[in-house]
Amino acid sequence: MARERRYIGKRIKRKEDPRLITGKGLYVDDIHLPGMVYAAFLRPPYAHARIKSIDTSKAEKIPGVIGVFTGEYFKDKVAPLTTAWALTNADLKPVKWPVVAYDKVRFTGDIVAVVVAEDPYTAYDALEAIEVEYEPLPVVVDVEEAVKPGAPQLHDEAPGNIAFKWTFRGGRDFDEVAKEADIIVKKRFINQRLIPSAMETRAAVASYNPATGELTVWVTSQNPHVHRLIMASVLGIPEHKLRVIAPDVGGGFGSKIPVYPGEVIVARLAMDLGRPVKWVETRRENFLGTIHGRDHVDYVEVAAKKNGEVLGVRVRTLANLGAYISTAAPGVPTILFGLMLSGPYKIKSVDVEVKGVLTNTTPVDAYRGAGRPEATYILERMMDIVARRLGMDPADVRRVNLIEKAPYTAVTGLTYDSGRYLEVFEKALKIAEYYKWREVQSEERRKGRLIGIGISSYIEMCGLAPSRIARATGFGLGLWESVLVRVHPTGKVSVYTGSHPHGQGEETSFAQIVAEELGIPIEDVEIVHGDTAQTPFGMGTYGSRTTPVGGAAVYRAVAKIKEKARKIAAALLEAREEDIEFSEGKFYVKGHPEKSVTFQDVALAAYTADKLPPDVEPGLEAIAFYDPENFTFPYGTHIAVVEVDPETFKVKILRYVAVDDAGVIINPLLAEGQVHGGVVQGIAQALYEYAVYDENGNLLTAGFNDYMIPTALDVPNIESYFEETPAPHNPLGAKGIGETGTIAATPAVVNAVLDALAHLGIEHIDMPLTPYRIWKALKEAGLLEKLKAGGE
Amino acid sequence: MEGEGLEVVEVSMKVNGKPVKAKVPARMLLVHFLRDVLGLTGTHVGCDTSNCGACTVIMNGKAVKSCTVFAFMADGAEILTIEGLAQNGKLHPIQEAFWENHGLQCGFCTPGMIMTLYDFLNRNPEPTEEEVRRAIEGNLCRCTGYVNIVRSALAAAEKMRAVGRWVKGGA
Ligand code: FES
Ligand code: FES
């Protein structure tokens, strides 16, 4: 096994790039079918209203309009959407989301009518000619308002707007450990609502063949088979007659996991109209109608001892779900959040209660990190606040609390698989020159500069997920991954994976695994994904699962190929199977390297089939379904150094160091890319992004003018380092790297900013830490004068 | 308002070196002309507020957001899109640099990024990191955190300097 690796661990440039850098990618909006017509959706001007009447007659008369369709049309043809994560033991309410509203609208992204026209310009003209009479209803957007008695009610099925109530207790009783504590810190944190903002908006094209009953839907999806299963069910068509294709997908970050009304509507209309129908979301619609992320109010209590040891964490959360319960929504603020509340620490008690609350806002679902950033934020903010209250260095508080060795069974019951938590922590401090910055900080403070250093140590459960656990939590299916590896007669290999990478680069990293294991050139391997007619049923790409779960499936399938190939090679070499060795793409007889056949010879022999042993079938392909034994647990420490301008209160990041241990890294070039992108999304939450609704439920930040996703000027260079502690239960040793950056970065930056202000007496400011919020916090605390005087 | 922009106009221009001519509604945007009429779908649409830059093309030698230009405004113009950048099957140095430095993930912003840099590096062959960041400020990327885009741009500049002249896009 100590042989030199040719592909795994190498910085190999991507196989997907040649098409994408030459404009030859194929995104859904690039699909053009003969006879295709265009759909556009009318969204309501009210966040909560009864629909009294809809007059479509004027719109229908516009030349080029093929039809206008309202909720009445769809009501009996298409079943409403429901969540696929039926959270257990949480009294989850059966909230339904009609694809086109017919009685009430519940947020401004609901769909009230659909126009189909010969071209998109005409479709949008016709939207303006539809007359709808509404009876506005009282609106509630704030979770704390929504749970008050007398608040406007969204759904009859969910009294008090409570969609579920989930509780979890791990380890000792919180009140008991609190008795042993020297300090109790109580805080209310807002984890603000974010908008995923993939650069490609969502889109769908549907085409129906009435003769065969086959419906093909191209859709921006992270999980085409999940789309197929749910869409077939709501459309009432047999699953095998629906083909879902997700071609190149322009980013997802969770927002392309759910099944939405849009794709279901165009699918149904393609069947009814007998012409292909296309819909491409506008950016404004993307902000209104595609899921948002985060949005918690967290009441947190932490019990700690004088030496900084954190004994217990109690959290009461109101999680905003928006107007409906989206596909994976119930699992995000519960399983993926609550079970992460002890982090990489030896905490002895976790006590959490989460209410999922319905409001007149866009549905909230998994956004990069999904629950784990919210948990990490709470813990990492609290570590710093405990340090502050005890007069300790935040690094020392973490030293006291970090787990010493793995495997470790956390208080939540999760078994952390492998890791060197303290060692990686110390390494990050060293690389970032933590103590040097502490000196710089105090020196510069004397000159009036505000420098802060923030640490964030995280662990995440990913590689979602062992099916028995997923099912126990109420997830609709298992969370394994599939692959079909097909060796062609020439020895070239096609790999049909159920994963669906959309930027992560597994067309390359999966090919690396295959090429490494079969000893063939990477050029001989092609990865196919995203088409339900080609790949086995697969669960898709999210939750940092593609490499540890999908990649592990590839590894397993290739092992089966090698097993069969060895049998064939033995027959060709007229040797016993036990005597056949395989190395560098050649099978040879042990001790006789001159007696060999190549992998390509074997592939051909599998198809000529005349020299096969009696128990071996012709052909050379293998399928594998990999169901992980455990979650994987990447972890690490990120450190941000920031400067707050004492006049403009703008935050500048001076240095950002990420040290992540995601197990074995298949391709460091791609893994670094994941860290960079993830960190920037985390920084964006800390400093810039915030979805804002007015009290009437209008989204005030409904475009890039108002919702500030970072530009190249707003973010620093990111230094990414890896440690590689293999996941012992994973065939590749890989853990997943897609979300670590987002999870770690937000608290690292917030801690750094508050560290810069700590000497002034500011303990906490809710995100995003915009200049205005920093100024306001200082002003309200009467600290602006103190700051001018030098702050000492 | 009724009917505004519905009259049909004839436009002719040179796109990636080839003359094209078509009758289009006056209100048709250049980006839709390129994508839907000419089938050049490498130019993308990422917003409706001219923020994202995914639609950037070169018009008469300058980078423009093609969602802010009507097709008729490009009448008589020379347009270069991402499809026209590689010359005789050889990638442009900017494309090469993006490939080598992992300057793209989902690839949706990439054509616009590359076209913006094509214009910028033409004007500034020896940019600093800060200048590159400023140059692509009007191009949003949600995947890469810009780290490797900046790296790609600097690498492209170096490649182009090594060739000793500005590398023109193909036709
Ligand atoms: S499409 Fe966003 S700027 Fe043109
Ligand atoms: S690579 Fe995905 S938006 Fe830039």
XYZ file of C-alpha atoms in Angstrom, chain A residues 20-23, chain B residues 15-17 34 40-44 52-66 78-86 92-95 98 107-123 135-136 138-139 149 153 156 160 166-171:
73
model
C -16.901 25.856 -18.936
C -14.082 28.251 -19.895
C -15.021 28.186 -23.561
C -18.720 28.883 -23.154
C -19.828 38.511 -33.710
C -16.626 36.598 -33.094
C -15.450 37.720 -36.506
C -26.515 36.502 -28.532
C -24.165 31.684 -28.215
C -25.194 30.523 -24.761
C -21.771 30.943 -23.187
C -22.789 34.468 -22.189
C -24.956 34.145 -19.083
C -23.517 40.466 -11.637
C -21.459 40.796 -14.824
C -22.200 37.221 -15.966
C -23.313 38.718 -19.275
C -20.087 40.605 -19.997
C -18.915 40.650 -23.624
C -16.462 42.778 -25.557
C -18.134 45.403 -27.734
C -15.878 47.440 -29.967
C -12.927 46.523 -27.807
C -14.514 47.335 -24.451
C -16.132 45.101 -21.855
C -19.856 45.770 -21.560
C -22.639 44.112 -19.630
C -24.707 42.837 -22.521
C -17.820 44.165 -33.349
C -18.644 41.773 -30.563
C -16.382 39.197 -28.959
C -17.956 36.567 -26.711
C -16.424 33.751 -24.714
C -16.992 31.399 -27.648
C -14.689 33.524 -29.780
C -11.790 33.734 -27.399
C -9.894 30.546 -28.160
C -6.491 32.091 -24.716
C -3.935 32.607 -21.910
C -6.696 33.860 -19.620
C -8.637 30.653 -20.194
C -8.330 29.883 -15.098
C -18.504 28.107 -14.084
C -21.542 30.331 -14.286
C -19.699 33.593 -13.639
C -16.649 32.474 -15.582
C -17.356 33.706 -19.119
C -18.164 37.172 -17.786
C -15.100 37.168 -15.534
C -12.852 36.172 -18.396
C -14.243 38.806 -20.747
C -13.889 41.526 -18.109
C -10.284 40.484 -17.560
C -9.675 40.359 -21.302
C -10.474 44.040 -21.492
C -8.687 44.898 -18.248
C -5.432 43.044 -18.931
C -5.354 44.622 -22.345
C -5.258 48.023 -20.684
C -11.289 45.407 -12.108
C -13.616 42.510 -11.343
C -18.619 44.354 -11.142
C -18.500 40.589 -11.615
C -9.884 34.151 -9.797
C -5.800 36.877 -13.497
C -2.765 35.253 -17.123
C 0.588 37.336 -21.749
C -1.431 41.394 -26.275
C -3.105 38.146 -27.191
C -6.161 38.906 -29.222
C -9.231 36.747 -29.043
C -9.833 34.523 -32.011
C -12.429 34.956 -34.688
